[in-house]
Amino acid sequence: MKNIILIGFMGSGKTTAGKLLAEKLSMHFIDTDDLIEQIAQKKISDIFKENGEAHFRDMESKIIDTLSGYDKFVIATGGGIVLRPENVTKLKAIGQLVLLSAKPDVIYDRVKGNKDRPLLHADPMAKIKDILGKRNPIYRAAADIEVDTSKLSVAQVVDMIMSLDIMP
Ligand code: S3P
């Protein structure tokens, strides 16, 4: 196994848990959203506003193509990365996909006040329930394993992932 790839909805803790996991396992950490922001030289919310979601999704797919040589990375992904089946296929080829899940009210608490999630700008609770309902089957089909983070601290999420039978 080469890499650990964290998938899941916004606010499921992919970035926070991913950084700690990488530190504990002496692996590298990257976040596909950060890579996109670096390349675009603008924030995700501005990419959505100025170029549209489809452009963002194209950038997301291109980023995945650059990851094929990566080894011993914890990779945190954007919540919508699983929407294109070819993205999932490419990610599965380079590592194990760990789904971090959380209940809608927990997600709401974690993301409220954060302005850089364009998909949740208006009526966030309704959006969370709606998008999560549509995506949950896709996340679960893509994942090798699921960790429900709803009642766990970041440290507990990391311990849980480290106890799984997927470690490099
Ligand atoms: C998105 C999730 C975001 C970011 C973009 C779209 C989504 O990443 O990629 O706002 O479609 O769920 P996080 O899951 O890291 O917030």
mmCIF file with all atom_site columns, C-alpha atoms and ligand atoms in Angstrom:
data_model
loop_
_atom_site.group_PDB
_atom_site.id
_atom_site.type_symbol
_atom_site.label_atom_id
_atom_site.label_alt_id
_atom_site.label_comp_id
_atom_site.label_asym_id
_atom_site.label_entity_id
_atom_site.label_seq_id
_atom_site.pdbx_PDB_ins_code
_atom_site.Cartn_x
_atom_site.Cartn_y
_atom_site.Cartn_z
_atom_site.occupancy
_atom_site.B_iso_or_equiv
_atom_site.pdbx_formal_charge
_atom_site.auth_seq_id
_atom_site.auth_comp_id
_atom_site.auth_asym_id
_atom_site.auth_atom_id
_atom_site.pdbx_PDB_model_num
ATOM   1   C CA . MET A 1 1   ? 0.000   0.000  0.000   1.00 0.00 ? 1   MET A CA 1
ATOM   2   C CA . LYS A 1 2   ? 1.418   3.336  -1.007  1.00 0.00 ? 2   LYS A CA 1
ATOM   3   C CA . ASN A 1 3   ? -0.864  6.138  0.086   1.00 0.00 ? 3   ASN A CA 1
ATOM   4   C CA . ILE A 1 4   ? -3.811  6.763  2.371   1.00 0.00 ? 4   ILE A CA 1
ATOM   5   C CA . ILE A 1 5   ? -6.495  8.800  0.653   1.00 0.00 ? 5   ILE A CA 1
ATOM   6   C CA . LEU A 1 6   ? -9.141  10.498 2.742   1.00 0.00 ? 6   LEU A CA 1
ATOM   7   C CA . ILE A 1 7   ? -12.503 11.040 1.086   1.00 0.00 ? 7   ILE A CA 1
ATOM   8   C CA . GLY A 1 8   ? -15.763 12.373 2.486   1.00 0.00 ? 8   GLY A CA 1
ATOM   9   C CA . PHE A 1 9   ? -18.021 15.360 2.827   1.00 0.00 ? 9   PHE A CA 1
ATOM   10  C CA . MET A 1 10  ? -16.930 18.882 3.720   1.00 0.00 ? 10  MET A CA 1
ATOM   11  C CA . GLY A 1 11  ? -16.351 19.094 7.456   1.00 0.00 ? 11  GLY A CA 1
ATOM   12  C CA . SER A 1 12  ? -15.701 15.393 7.897   1.00 0.00 ? 12  SER A CA 1
ATOM   13  C CA . GLY A 1 13  ? -12.164 16.210 9.097   1.00 0.00 ? 13  GLY A CA 1
ATOM   14  C CA . LYS A 1 14  ? -10.095 15.055 6.110   1.00 0.00 ? 14  LYS A CA 1
ATOM   15  C CA . THR A 1 15  ? -7.566  17.874 6.360   1.00 0.00 ? 15  THR A CA 1
ATOM   16  C CA . THR A 1 16  ? -7.235  18.086 10.144  1.00 0.00 ? 16  THR A CA 1
ATOM   17  C CA . ALA A 1 17  ? -7.113  14.346 10.705  1.00 0.00 ? 17  ALA A CA 1
ATOM   18  C CA . GLY A 1 18  ? -4.968  13.860 7.598   1.00 0.00 ? 18  GLY A CA 1
ATOM   19  C CA . LYS A 1 19  ? -2.244  16.207 8.857   1.00 0.00 ? 19  LYS A CA 1
ATOM   20  C CA . LEU A 1 20  ? -2.060  14.485 12.238  1.00 0.00 ? 20  LEU A CA 1
ATOM   21  C CA . LEU A 1 21  ? -2.159  11.034 10.654  1.00 0.00 ? 21  LEU A CA 1
ATOM   22  C CA . ALA A 1 22  ? 0.723   11.919 8.332   1.00 0.00 ? 22  ALA A CA 1
ATOM   23  C CA . GLU A 1 23  ? 2.730   13.270 11.246  1.00 0.00 ? 23  GLU A CA 1
ATOM   24  C CA . LYS A 1 24  ? 2.174   10.140 13.337  1.00 0.00 ? 24  LYS A CA 1
ATOM   25  C CA . LEU A 1 25  ? 3.038   7.799  10.476  1.00 0.00 ? 25  LEU A CA 1
ATOM   26  C CA . SER A 1 26  ? 5.976   9.886  9.224   1.00 0.00 ? 26  SER A CA 1
ATOM   27  C CA . MET A 1 27  ? 4.242   10.214 5.884   1.00 0.00 ? 27  MET A CA 1
ATOM   28  C CA . HIS A 1 28  ? 3.873   13.316 3.734   1.00 0.00 ? 28  HIS A CA 1
ATOM   29  C CA . PHE A 1 29  ? 0.604   15.234 3.620   1.00 0.00 ? 29  PHE A CA 1
ATOM   30  C CA . ILE A 1 30  ? -1.133  16.969 0.751   1.00 0.00 ? 30  ILE A CA 1
ATOM   31  C CA . ASP A 1 31  ? -4.603  18.325 0.228   1.00 0.00 ? 31  ASP A CA 1
ATOM   32  C CA . THR A 1 32  ? -5.994  18.420 -3.318  1.00 0.00 ? 32  THR A CA 1
ATOM   33  C CA . ASP A 1 33  ? -7.854  21.675 -2.570  1.00 0.00 ? 33  ASP A CA 1
ATOM   34  C CA . ASP A 1 34  ? -4.551  23.325 -1.566  1.00 0.00 ? 34  ASP A CA 1
ATOM   35  C CA . LEU A 1 35  ? -2.897  22.105 -4.778  1.00 0.00 ? 35  LEU A CA 1
ATOM   36  C CA . ILE A 1 36  ? -5.749  23.568 -6.815  1.00 0.00 ? 36  ILE A CA 1
ATOM   37  C CA . GLU A 1 37  ? -5.517  26.909 -4.991  1.00 0.00 ? 37  GLU A CA 1
ATOM   38  C CA . GLN A 1 38  ? -1.755  27.004 -5.575  1.00 0.00 ? 38  GLN A CA 1
ATOM   39  C CA . ILE A 1 39  ? -2.118  26.354 -9.292  1.00 0.00 ? 39  ILE A CA 1
ATOM   40  C CA . ALA A 1 40  ? -5.056  28.716 -9.779  1.00 0.00 ? 40  ALA A CA 1
ATOM   41  C CA . GLN A 1 41  ? -3.508  31.307 -7.482  1.00 0.00 ? 41  GLN A CA 1
ATOM   42  C CA . LYS A 1 42  ? -6.914  31.943 -5.982  1.00 0.00 ? 42  LYS A CA 1
ATOM   43  C CA . LYS A 1 43  ? -9.240  30.606 -3.351  1.00 0.00 ? 43  LYS A CA 1
ATOM   44  C CA . ILE A 1 44  ? -11.683 27.805 -4.153  1.00 0.00 ? 44  ILE A CA 1
ATOM   45  C CA . SER A 1 45  ? -14.626 30.132 -3.532  1.00 0.00 ? 45  SER A CA 1
ATOM   46  C CA . ASP A 1 46  ? -13.219 32.543 -6.138  1.00 0.00 ? 46  ASP A CA 1
ATOM   47  C CA . ILE A 1 47  ? -12.687 29.715 -8.648  1.00 0.00 ? 47  ILE A CA 1
ATOM   48  C CA . PHE A 1 48  ? -16.355 28.754 -8.226  1.00 0.00 ? 48  PHE A CA 1
ATOM   49  C CA . LYS A 1 49  ? -17.453 32.391 -8.516  1.00 0.00 ? 49  LYS A CA 1
ATOM   50  C CA . GLU A 1 50  ? -15.258 33.428 -11.442 1.00 0.00 ? 50  GLU A CA 1
ATOM   51  C CA . ASN A 1 51  ? -14.814 30.184 -13.426 1.00 0.00 ? 51  ASN A CA 1
ATOM   52  C CA . GLY A 1 52  ? -17.710 27.977 -12.309 1.00 0.00 ? 52  GLY A CA 1
ATOM   53  C CA . GLU A 1 53  ? -17.949 24.566 -10.685 1.00 0.00 ? 53  GLU A CA 1
ATOM   54  C CA . ALA A 1 54  ? -17.271 22.649 -13.914 1.00 0.00 ? 54  ALA A CA 1
ATOM   55  C CA . HIS A 1 55  ? -13.906 24.378 -14.251 1.00 0.00 ? 55  HIS A CA 1
ATOM   56  C CA . PHE A 1 56  ? -13.085 23.520 -10.646 1.00 0.00 ? 56  PHE A CA 1
ATOM   57  C CA . ARG A 1 57  ? -13.997 19.855 -11.285 1.00 0.00 ? 57  ARG A CA 1
ATOM   58  C CA . ASP A 1 58  ? -11.715 19.807 -14.332 1.00 0.00 ? 58  ASP A CA 1
ATOM   59  C CA . MET A 1 59  ? -8.875  21.158 -12.218 1.00 0.00 ? 59  MET A CA 1
ATOM   60  C CA . GLU A 1 60  ? -9.602  18.512 -9.588  1.00 0.00 ? 60  GLU A CA 1
ATOM   61  C CA . SER A 1 61  ? -9.356  15.745 -12.208 1.00 0.00 ? 61  SER A CA 1
ATOM   62  C CA . LYS A 1 62  ? -6.092  17.167 -13.566 1.00 0.00 ? 62  LYS A CA 1
ATOM   63  C CA . ILE A 1 63  ? -4.608  17.225 -10.077 1.00 0.00 ? 63  ILE A CA 1
ATOM   64  C CA . ILE A 1 64  ? -5.362  13.518 -9.666  1.00 0.00 ? 64  ILE A CA 1
ATOM   65  C CA . ASP A 1 65  ? -3.386  12.821 -12.830 1.00 0.00 ? 65  ASP A CA 1
ATOM   66  C CA . THR A 1 66  ? -0.328  14.377 -11.188 1.00 0.00 ? 66  THR A CA 1
ATOM   67  C CA . LEU A 1 67  ? -0.513  12.051 -8.163  1.00 0.00 ? 67  LEU A CA 1
ATOM   68  C CA . SER A 1 68  ? 0.329   8.765  -9.875  1.00 0.00 ? 68  SER A CA 1
ATOM   69  C CA . GLY A 1 69  ? 3.977   8.705  -8.719  1.00 0.00 ? 69  GLY A CA 1
ATOM   70  C CA . TYR A 1 70  ? 3.210   9.630  -5.117  1.00 0.00 ? 70  TYR A CA 1
ATOM   71  C CA . ASP A 1 71  ? 4.347   7.246  -2.409  1.00 0.00 ? 71  ASP A CA 1
ATOM   72  C CA . LYS A 1 72  ? 3.719   7.320  1.357   1.00 0.00 ? 72  LYS A CA 1
ATOM   73  C CA . PHE A 1 73  ? 1.421   10.305 1.269   1.00 0.00 ? 73  PHE A CA 1
ATOM   74  C CA . VAL A 1 74  ? -1.709  10.999 3.224   1.00 0.00 ? 74  VAL A CA 1
ATOM   75  C CA . ILE A 1 75  ? -3.898  12.710 0.635   1.00 0.00 ? 75  ILE A CA 1
ATOM   76  C CA . ALA A 1 76  ? -6.898  14.744 1.774   1.00 0.00 ? 76  ALA A CA 1
ATOM   77  C CA . THR A 1 77  ? -9.346  15.278 -1.078  1.00 0.00 ? 77  THR A CA 1
ATOM   78  C CA . GLY A 1 78  ? -12.119 17.764 -1.798  1.00 0.00 ? 78  GLY A CA 1
ATOM   79  C CA . GLY A 1 79  ? -15.579 16.491 -0.874  1.00 0.00 ? 79  GLY A CA 1
ATOM   80  C CA . GLY A 1 80  ? -16.728 16.283 -4.484  1.00 0.00 ? 80  GLY A CA 1
ATOM   81  C CA . ILE A 1 81  ? -13.755 14.390 -5.887  1.00 0.00 ? 81  ILE A CA 1
ATOM   82  C CA . VAL A 1 82  ? -15.726 11.128 -6.027  1.00 0.00 ? 82  VAL A CA 1
ATOM   83  C CA . LEU A 1 83  ? -18.326 12.622 -8.361  1.00 0.00 ? 83  LEU A CA 1
ATOM   84  C CA . ARG A 1 84  ? -16.360 11.567 -11.423 1.00 0.00 ? 84  ARG A CA 1
ATOM   85  C CA . PRO A 1 85  ? -15.989 7.773  -11.492 1.00 0.00 ? 85  PRO A CA 1
ATOM   86  C CA . GLU A 1 86  ? -12.652 8.051  -13.319 1.00 0.00 ? 86  GLU A CA 1
ATOM   87  C CA . ASN A 1 87  ? -11.275 10.053 -10.376 1.00 0.00 ? 87  ASN A CA 1
ATOM   88  C CA . VAL A 1 88  ? -12.175 7.201  -8.050  1.00 0.00 ? 88  VAL A CA 1
ATOM   89  C CA . THR A 1 89  ? -10.512 4.648  -10.322 1.00 0.00 ? 89  THR A CA 1
ATOM   90  C CA . LYS A 1 90  ? -7.303  6.695  -10.441 1.00 0.00 ? 90  LYS A CA 1
ATOM   91  C CA . LEU A 1 91  ? -7.257  7.265  -6.690  1.00 0.00 ? 91  LEU A CA 1
ATOM   92  C CA . LYS A 1 92  ? -7.829  3.578  -5.985  1.00 0.00 ? 92  LYS A CA 1
ATOM   93  C CA . ALA A 1 93  ? -4.808  2.774  -8.133  1.00 0.00 ? 93  ALA A CA 1
ATOM   94  C CA . ILE A 1 94  ? -2.510  4.727  -5.812  1.00 0.00 ? 94  ILE A CA 1
ATOM   95  C CA . GLY A 1 95  ? -3.822  3.920  -2.343  1.00 0.00 ? 95  GLY A CA 1
ATOM   96  C CA . GLN A 1 96  ? -6.506  2.913  0.087   1.00 0.00 ? 96  GLN A CA 1
ATOM   97  C CA . LEU A 1 97  ? -9.589  5.114  0.245   1.00 0.00 ? 97  LEU A CA 1
ATOM   98  C CA . VAL A 1 98  ? -10.703 5.898  3.780   1.00 0.00 ? 98  VAL A CA 1
ATOM   99  C CA . LEU A 1 99  ? -14.130 7.512  4.027   1.00 0.00 ? 99  LEU A CA 1
ATOM   100 C CA . LEU A 1 100 ? -14.513 9.944  6.906   1.00 0.00 ? 100 LEU A CA 1
ATOM   101 C CA . SER A 1 101 ? -18.229 10.320 7.489   1.00 0.00 ? 101 SER A CA 1
ATOM   102 C CA . ALA A 1 102 ? -20.267 12.464 9.870   1.00 0.00 ? 102 ALA A CA 1
ATOM   103 C CA . LYS A 1 103 ? -23.902 13.155 10.609  1.00 0.00 ? 103 LYS A CA 1
ATOM   104 C CA . PRO A 1 104 ? -25.444 16.311 9.041   1.00 0.00 ? 104 PRO A CA 1
ATOM   105 C CA . ASP A 1 105 ? -25.769 18.233 12.338  1.00 0.00 ? 105 ASP A CA 1
ATOM   106 C CA . VAL A 1 106 ? -22.127 17.494 13.191  1.00 0.00 ? 106 VAL A CA 1
ATOM   107 C CA . ILE A 1 107 ? -21.051 18.667 9.736   1.00 0.00 ? 107 ILE A CA 1
ATOM   108 C CA . TYR A 1 108 ? -23.118 21.811 10.163  1.00 0.00 ? 108 TYR A CA 1
ATOM   109 C CA . ASP A 1 109 ? -21.418 22.616 13.477  1.00 0.00 ? 109 ASP A CA 1
ATOM   110 C CA . ARG A 1 110 ? -17.999 22.090 11.934  1.00 0.00 ? 110 ARG A CA 1
ATOM   111 C CA . VAL A 1 111 ? -18.502 24.177 8.799   1.00 0.00 ? 111 VAL A CA 1
ATOM   112 C CA . LYS A 1 112 ? -20.664 27.038 10.056  1.00 0.00 ? 112 LYS A CA 1
ATOM   113 C CA . GLY A 1 113 ? -18.792 30.314 9.967   1.00 0.00 ? 113 GLY A CA 1
ATOM   114 C CA . ASN A 1 114 ? -16.414 29.068 7.262   1.00 0.00 ? 114 ASN A CA 1
ATOM   115 C CA . LYS A 1 115 ? -16.862 31.193 4.140   1.00 0.00 ? 115 LYS A CA 1
ATOM   116 C CA . ASP A 1 116 ? -14.699 29.162 1.760   1.00 0.00 ? 116 ASP A CA 1
ATOM   117 C CA . ARG A 1 117 ? -17.231 26.439 0.965   1.00 0.00 ? 117 ARG A CA 1
ATOM   118 C CA . PRO A 1 118 ? -19.218 27.816 -1.962  1.00 0.00 ? 118 PRO A CA 1
ATOM   119 C CA . LEU A 1 119 ? -21.633 24.885 -2.120  1.00 0.00 ? 119 LEU A CA 1
ATOM   120 C CA . LEU A 1 120 ? -22.881 25.664 1.383   1.00 0.00 ? 120 LEU A CA 1
ATOM   121 C CA . HIS A 1 121 ? -23.252 29.415 1.155   1.00 0.00 ? 121 HIS A CA 1
ATOM   122 C CA . ALA A 1 122 ? -27.063 29.640 1.229   1.00 0.00 ? 122 ALA A CA 1
ATOM   123 C CA . ASP A 1 123 ? -29.153 27.600 3.695   1.00 0.00 ? 123 ASP A CA 1
ATOM   124 C CA . PRO A 1 124 ? -26.246 25.357 4.727   1.00 0.00 ? 124 PRO A CA 1
ATOM   125 C CA . MET A 1 125 ? -28.209 22.795 6.774   1.00 0.00 ? 125 MET A CA 1
ATOM   126 C CA . ALA A 1 126 ? -30.615 22.075 3.902   1.00 0.00 ? 126 ALA A CA 1
ATOM   127 C CA . LYS A 1 127 ? -27.696 21.908 1.451   1.00 0.00 ? 127 LYS A CA 1
ATOM   128 C CA . ILE A 1 128 ? -25.766 19.530 3.694   1.00 0.00 ? 128 ILE A CA 1
ATOM   129 C CA . LYS A 1 129 ? -28.727 17.157 3.987   1.00 0.00 ? 129 LYS A CA 1
ATOM   130 C CA . ASP A 1 130 ? -29.471 17.324 0.277   1.00 0.00 ? 130 ASP A CA 1
ATOM   131 C CA . ILE A 1 131 ? -25.929 16.890 -1.050  1.00 0.00 ? 131 ILE A CA 1
ATOM   132 C CA . LEU A 1 132 ? -24.985 14.322 1.590   1.00 0.00 ? 132 LEU A CA 1
ATOM   133 C CA . GLY A 1 133 ? -28.062 12.261 0.775   1.00 0.00 ? 133 GLY A CA 1
ATOM   134 C CA . LYS A 1 134 ? -27.035 12.166 -2.885  1.00 0.00 ? 134 LYS A CA 1
ATOM   135 C CA . ARG A 1 135 ? -23.361 11.551 -2.223  1.00 0.00 ? 135 ARG A CA 1
ATOM   136 C CA . ASN A 1 136 ? -23.422 9.004  0.583   1.00 0.00 ? 136 ASN A CA 1
ATOM   137 C CA . PRO A 1 137 ? -23.949 6.040  -1.764  1.00 0.00 ? 137 PRO A CA 1
ATOM   138 C CA . ILE A 1 138 ? -21.094 7.309  -3.967  1.00 0.00 ? 138 ILE A CA 1
ATOM   139 C CA . TYR A 1 139 ? -18.742 7.745  -1.007  1.00 0.00 ? 139 TYR A CA 1
ATOM   140 C CA . ARG A 1 140 ? -19.583 4.282  0.304   1.00 0.00 ? 140 ARG A CA 1
ATOM   141 C CA . ALA A 1 141 ? -19.155 2.611  -3.070  1.00 0.00 ? 141 ALA A CA 1
ATOM   142 C CA . ALA A 1 142 ? -15.748 4.262  -3.499  1.00 0.00 ? 142 ALA A CA 1
ATOM   143 C CA . ALA A 1 143 ? -14.417 3.646  0.011   1.00 0.00 ? 143 ALA A CA 1
ATOM   144 C CA . ASP A 1 144 ? -12.277 0.739  1.104   1.00 0.00 ? 144 ASP A CA 1
ATOM   145 C CA . ILE A 1 145 ? -13.219 1.500  4.683   1.00 0.00 ? 145 ILE A CA 1
ATOM   146 C CA . GLU A 1 146 ? -15.420 4.007  6.566   1.00 0.00 ? 146 GLU A CA 1
ATOM   147 C CA . VAL A 1 147 ? -14.777 5.787  9.846   1.00 0.00 ? 147 VAL A CA 1
ATOM   148 C CA . ASP A 1 148 ? -17.754 7.633  11.362  1.00 0.00 ? 148 ASP A CA 1
ATOM   149 C CA . THR A 1 149 ? -16.175 10.706 12.922  1.00 0.00 ? 149 THR A CA 1
ATOM   150 C CA . SER A 1 150 ? -19.408 12.105 14.393  1.00 0.00 ? 150 SER A CA 1
ATOM   151 C CA . LYS A 1 151 ? -18.541 11.321 18.007  1.00 0.00 ? 151 LYS A CA 1
ATOM   152 C CA . LEU A 1 152 ? -14.755 11.205 17.725  1.00 0.00 ? 152 LEU A CA 1
ATOM   153 C CA . SER A 1 153 ? -12.068 13.789 18.403  1.00 0.00 ? 153 SER A CA 1
ATOM   154 C CA . VAL A 1 154 ? -9.423  14.321 15.726  1.00 0.00 ? 154 VAL A CA 1
ATOM   155 C CA . ALA A 1 155 ? -6.963  12.244 17.769  1.00 0.00 ? 155 ALA A CA 1
ATOM   156 C CA . GLN A 1 156 ? -9.504  9.428  18.043  1.00 0.00 ? 156 GLN A CA 1
ATOM   157 C CA . VAL A 1 157 ? -10.137 9.498  14.292  1.00 0.00 ? 157 VAL A CA 1
ATOM   158 C CA . VAL A 1 158 ? -6.405  9.182  13.689  1.00 0.00 ? 158 VAL A CA 1
ATOM   159 C CA . ASP A 1 159 ? -6.057  6.334  16.213  1.00 0.00 ? 159 ASP A CA 1
ATOM   160 C CA . MET A 1 160 ? -8.969  4.582  14.550  1.00 0.00 ? 160 MET A CA 1
ATOM   161 C CA . ILE A 1 161 ? -7.412  4.877  11.083  1.00 0.00 ? 161 ILE A CA 1
ATOM   162 C CA . MET A 1 162 ? -4.083  3.650  12.434  1.00 0.00 ? 162 MET A CA 1
ATOM   163 C CA . SER A 1 163 ? -5.780  0.603  13.924  1.00 0.00 ? 163 SER A CA 1
ATOM   164 C CA . LEU A 1 164 ? -7.260  -0.387 10.563  1.00 0.00 ? 164 LEU A CA 1
ATOM   165 C CA . ASP A 1 165 ? -5.769  -3.158 8.517   1.00 0.00 ? 165 ASP A CA 1
ATOM   166 C CA . ILE A 1 166 ? -4.693  -0.853 5.709   1.00 0.00 ? 166 ILE A CA 1
ATOM   167 C CA . MET A 1 167 ? -1.459  0.558  7.010   1.00 0.00 ? 167 MET A CA 1
ATOM   168 C CA . PRO A 1 168 ? 1.611   0.787  4.797   1.00 0.00 ? 168 PRO A CA 1
HETATM 169 C C1 . S3P B 2 .   ? -16.393 20.515 -2.271  1.00 0.00 ? 1   S3P B C1 1
HETATM 170 C C2 . S3P B 2 .   ? -15.624 20.378 -1.141  1.00 0.00 ? 1   S3P B C2 1
HETATM 171 C C3 . S3P B 2 .   ? -14.523 21.289 -0.809  1.00 0.00 ? 1   S3P B C3 1
HETATM 172 C C4 . S3P B 2 .   ? -13.947 21.928 -2.071  1.00 0.00 ? 1   S3P B C4 1
HETATM 173 C C5 . S3P B 2 .   ? -15.046 22.559 -2.870  1.00 0.00 ? 1   S3P B C5 1
HETATM 174 C C6 . S3P B 2 .   ? -16.125 21.570 -3.290  1.00 0.00 ? 1   S3P B C6 1
HETATM 175 C C7 . S3P B 2 .   ? -17.516 19.576 -2.512  1.00 0.00 ? 1   S3P B C7 1
HETATM 176 O O1 . S3P B 2 .   ? -13.483 20.581 -0.138  1.00 0.00 ? 1   S3P B O1 1
HETATM 177 O O2 . S3P B 2 .   ? -13.275 20.971 -2.839  1.00 0.00 ? 1   S3P B O2 1
HETATM 178 O O3 . S3P B 2 .   ? -15.600 23.599 -2.087  1.00 0.00 ? 1   S3P B O3 1
HETATM 179 O O4 . S3P B 2 .   ? -18.003 19.495 -3.649  1.00 0.00 ? 1   S3P B O4 1
HETATM 180 O O5 . S3P B 2 .   ? -17.886 18.845 -1.562  1.00 0.00 ? 1   S3P B O5 1
HETATM 181 P P1 . S3P B 2 .   ? -13.581 20.089 1.401   1.00 0.00 ? 1   S3P B P1 1
HETATM 182 O O6 . S3P B 2 .   ? -14.323 18.799 1.396   1.00 0.00 ? 1   S3P B O6 1
HETATM 183 O O7 . S3P B 2 .   ? -12.157 19.911 1.782   1.00 0.00 ? 1   S3P B O7 1
HETATM 184 O O8 . S3P B 2 .   ? -14.268 21.167 2.163   1.00 0.00 ? 1   S3P B O8 1
#
